Amino acid sequence: MRLRRRRGLVCYWHGGNFVVHPHPGGDPLTMHPVAAEILSAFEEWTDPLEAAEELGHLSGESLSGAVDQLHENGLLLAEGSAEAESDERFDRQWGTWAPEASFFHYATQDVKYPDTEQPANIVSGGESDSPFVLFTGYPEADRILLPRPRCPELATPYDEVLYARRTRRDHTEEPVPLEVLSALLATVFAPVDYIDCGRCALFRRTSPAGGARQELDAYVAIRNVTGVRPGTYHYNLREHSLELLSEGFTPEDATHFCADQEWARGAAFLVVLSAVVDRLLSKYPTPRSYRVMLLDAGHLGQTFALTATALGLGPAQTGAFHDSVVAERLGLDNIGSTPLYVLAAGYPAPEQTEAPPMAEVETFRRTDLGGVAVESS
Ligand SMILES: Cc1cc2nc3c(=O)[nH]c(=O)nc-3n(C[C@H](O)[C@H](O)[C@H](O)COP(=O)(O)O)c2cc1C
């Protein structure tokens, strides 16, 4: 029987132990590091006797026992087995996303909710819930206290806003009034109310957030807002102010932030969502919670896009950005505070040259629409 090393496999050290972690669907296994050497001899379908020749310096008997054990544990797969077939399917489907993305996805599947005594919709302040700082602030920074104007545009009917939202990559040079930026920041990021979680106060926003921990801070890189000098700022949501972090922000800076995407140069401002890891980790020690952080960023992104649209702005967002450039410019250590998502807005240009053309009959002809063909009579 020929064997091959499972493709879905990640090895690492954890707490001083060497761990081999198969995925999808496998448990992490603590092993002697020699397991890695044995596994590497099974890159392609290999007879264990052939592998023994390659691993001649290891004693034959213990090697054969180790190979059996690696097979039993699903780290070596038998040619033609159902496990091998499923591993090949995994390899094809996840392609270049493996191992980084596939490992995170599968290694965090099927995790029990941390506190099984509590229904999932209750925010608990259990023993593991260590203290954390509710608000990020830069007390020494220069600041602009923001106005709180009434914005009648926010009363635009929901369906009008929903269907008007589009990603806008062409912006005019018309400056965004400070009142508009202020209304956007307050609506998306400021506290709506405060709750008692048993241990401390937490706040809620207009977007849902895992455990109401609000681990995502908003940093604003301003280029074209009336009455505000270009620069990078932190939105202090407790005070409703902009705290100055660094002066100056050019179209080139905006483009460079956004992984050199040209459209970003025209945005009046960018908003960087940056995660304070400890705020979420201190309540949810399971690594699955990192997913929650990403989901939280998505919720805020959608609220940002809808609110910006209601205010007459053209929103955009990008998952592609230069993380370390952004972190450095904002003074984030990129360890405890790390950027996750970049949002942008400005007044939309009447002609959206960056927008894709609408699909036509010819487009659908080239498209595999799936489903069952309907026979015309
Ligand atoms: C998470 C996320 C990341 C995105 N990243 C980029 C990006 O890097 N560059 C870009 O031009 N558009 C980006 N977009 C915009 C999408 O391309 C856009 O939403 C999509 O084409 C659908 O168009 P719509 O937003 O007008 O509905 C991103 C959107 C989302 C939700």
mmCIF file with all atom_site columns, C-alpha atoms and ligand atoms in Angstrom, residues 165-169 258-259 261 263 298 302 315-321 341-342 354 356, ligand 1:
data_model
loop_
_atom_site.group_PDB
_atom_site.id
_atom_site.type_symbol
_atom_site.label_atom_id
_atom_site.label_alt_id
_atom_site.label_comp_id
_atom_site.label_asym_id
_atom_site.label_entity_id
_atom_site.label_seq_id
_atom_site.pdbx_PDB_ins_code
_atom_site.Cartn_x
_atom_site.Cartn_y
_atom_site.Cartn_z
_atom_site.occupancy
_atom_site.B_iso_or_equiv
_atom_site.pdbx_formal_charge
_atom_site.auth_seq_id
_atom_site.auth_comp_id
_atom_site.auth_asym_id
_atom_site.auth_atom_id
_atom_site.pdbx_PDB_model_num
ATOM   1  C CA  . ARG A 1 165 ? -25.349 52.570 -2.300  1.00 0.00 ? 165 ARG A CA  1
ATOM   2  C CA  . ARG A 1 166 ? -22.610 51.681 -4.724  1.00 0.00 ? 166 ARG A CA  1
ATOM   3  C CA  . THR A 1 167 ? -18.871 51.564 -4.361  1.00 0.00 ? 167 THR A CA  1
ATOM   4  C CA  . ARG A 1 168 ? -17.707 54.911 -5.800  1.00 0.00 ? 168 ARG A CA  1
ATOM   5  C CA  . ARG A 1 169 ? -14.126 55.078 -6.963  1.00 0.00 ? 169 ARG A CA  1
ATOM   6  C CA  . CYS A 1 258 ? -4.592  51.433 -0.308  1.00 0.00 ? 258 CYS A CA  1
ATOM   7  C CA  . ALA A 1 259 ? -1.963  49.114 -1.793  1.00 0.00 ? 259 ALA A CA  1
ATOM   8  C CA  . GLN A 1 261 ? -4.831  51.589 -5.984  1.00 0.00 ? 261 GLN A CA  1
ATOM   9  C CA  . TRP A 1 263 ? -8.775  55.502 -7.208  1.00 0.00 ? 263 TRP A CA  1
ATOM   10 C CA  . GLY A 1 298 ? -17.791 44.036 7.844   1.00 0.00 ? 298 GLY A CA  1
ATOM   11 C CA  . GLN A 1 302 ? -21.796 48.364 5.682   1.00 0.00 ? 302 GLN A CA  1
ATOM   12 C CA  . PRO A 1 315 ? -18.345 55.307 -0.190  1.00 0.00 ? 315 PRO A CA  1
ATOM   13 C CA  . ALA A 1 316 ? -15.632 52.813 -1.077  1.00 0.00 ? 316 ALA A CA  1
ATOM   14 C CA  . GLN A 1 317 ? -13.776 50.142 0.849   1.00 0.00 ? 317 GLN A CA  1
ATOM   15 C CA  . THR A 1 318 ? -10.720 48.036 0.374   1.00 0.00 ? 318 THR A CA  1
ATOM   16 C CA  . GLY A 1 319 ? -9.426  44.802 1.797   1.00 0.00 ? 319 GLY A CA  1
ATOM   17 C CA  . ALA A 1 320 ? -6.163  45.434 -0.047  1.00 0.00 ? 320 ALA A CA  1
ATOM   18 C CA  . PHE A 1 321 ? -3.994  47.928 1.794   1.00 0.00 ? 321 PHE A CA  1
ATOM   19 C CA  . TYR A 1 341 ? -10.137 47.349 6.917   1.00 0.00 ? 341 TYR A CA  1
ATOM   20 C CA  . VAL A 1 342 ? -9.897  50.665 5.044   1.00 0.00 ? 342 VAL A CA  1
ATOM   21 C CA  . GLU A 1 354 ? -13.941 53.283 -12.636 1.00 0.00 ? 354 GLU A CA  1
ATOM   22 C CA  . PRO A 1 356 ? -17.822 48.388 -14.336 1.00 0.00 ? 356 PRO A CA  1
HETATM 23 C C1  . LIG B 2 .   ? -14.441 43.436 1.976   1.00 0.00 ? 1   LIG B C1  1
HETATM 24 C C2  . LIG B 2 .   ? -14.373 44.188 0.681   1.00 0.00 ? 1   LIG B C2  1
HETATM 25 C C3  . LIG B 2 .   ? -13.144 44.459 0.113   1.00 0.00 ? 1   LIG B C3  1
HETATM 26 C C4  . LIG B 2 .   ? -13.062 45.175 -1.072  1.00 0.00 ? 1   LIG B C4  1
HETATM 27 N N1  . LIG B 2 .   ? -11.842 45.475 -1.568  1.00 0.00 ? 1   LIG B N1  1
HETATM 28 C C5  . LIG B 2 .   ? -11.747 46.239 -2.680  1.00 0.00 ? 1   LIG B C5  1
HETATM 29 C C6  . LIG B 2 .   ? -10.478 46.621 -3.191  1.00 0.00 ? 1   LIG B C6  1
HETATM 30 O O1  . LIG B 2 .   ? -9.428  46.260 -2.676  1.00 0.00 ? 1   LIG B O1  1
HETATM 31 N N2  . LIG B 2 .   ? -10.460 47.422 -4.287  1.00 0.00 ? 1   LIG B N2  1
HETATM 32 C C7  . LIG B 2 .   ? -11.578 47.852 -4.914  1.00 0.00 ? 1   LIG B C7  1
HETATM 33 O O2  . LIG B 2 .   ? -11.483 48.582 -5.904  1.00 0.00 ? 1   LIG B O2  1
HETATM 34 N N3  . LIG B 2 .   ? -12.803 47.486 -4.447  1.00 0.00 ? 1   LIG B N3  1
HETATM 35 C C8  . LIG B 2 .   ? -12.910 46.704 -3.347  1.00 0.00 ? 1   LIG B C8  1
HETATM 36 N N4  . LIG B 2 .   ? -14.146 46.373 -2.865  1.00 0.00 ? 1   LIG B N4  1
HETATM 37 C C9  . LIG B 2 .   ? -15.346 46.833 -3.557  1.00 0.00 ? 1   LIG B C9  1
HETATM 38 C C10 . LIG B 2 .   ? -15.989 45.732 -4.374  1.00 0.00 ? 1   LIG B C10 1
HETATM 39 O O3  . LIG B 2 .   ? -15.256 45.498 -5.545  1.00 0.00 ? 1   LIG B O3  1
HETATM 40 C C11 . LIG B 2 .   ? -17.424 46.114 -4.668  1.00 0.00 ? 1   LIG B C11 1
HETATM 41 O O4  . LIG B 2 .   ? -18.136 46.136 -3.456  1.00 0.00 ? 1   LIG B O4  1
HETATM 42 C C12 . LIG B 2 .   ? -18.084 45.156 -5.652  1.00 0.00 ? 1   LIG B C12 1
HETATM 43 O O5  . LIG B 2 .   ? -17.538 45.305 -6.919  1.00 0.00 ? 1   LIG B O5  1
HETATM 44 C C13 . LIG B 2 .   ? -19.589 45.319 -5.712  1.00 0.00 ? 1   LIG B C13 1
HETATM 45 O O6  . LIG B 2 .   ? -19.941 46.641 -6.071  1.00 0.00 ? 1   LIG B O6  1
HETATM 46 P P1  . LIG B 2 .   ? -20.877 47.535 -5.145  1.00 0.00 ? 1   LIG B P1  1
HETATM 47 O O7  . LIG B 2 .   ? -20.138 47.791 -3.856  1.00 0.00 ? 1   LIG B O7  1
HETATM 48 O O8  . LIG B 2 .   ? -21.091 48.796 -5.914  1.00 0.00 ? 1   LIG B O8  1
HETATM 49 O O9  . LIG B 2 .   ? -22.128 46.767 -4.891  1.00 0.00 ? 1   LIG B O9  1
HETATM 50 C C14 . LIG B 2 .   ? -14.248 45.628 -1.701  1.00 0.00 ? 1   LIG B C14 1
HETATM 51 C C15 . LIG B 2 .   ? -15.480 45.351 -1.116  1.00 0.00 ? 1   LIG B C15 1
HETATM 52 C C16 . LIG B 2 .   ? -15.553 44.654 0.046   1.00 0.00 ? 1   LIG B C16 1
HETATM 53 C C17 . LIG B 2 .   ? -16.900 44.387 0.682   1.00 0.00 ? 1   LIG B C17 1
#
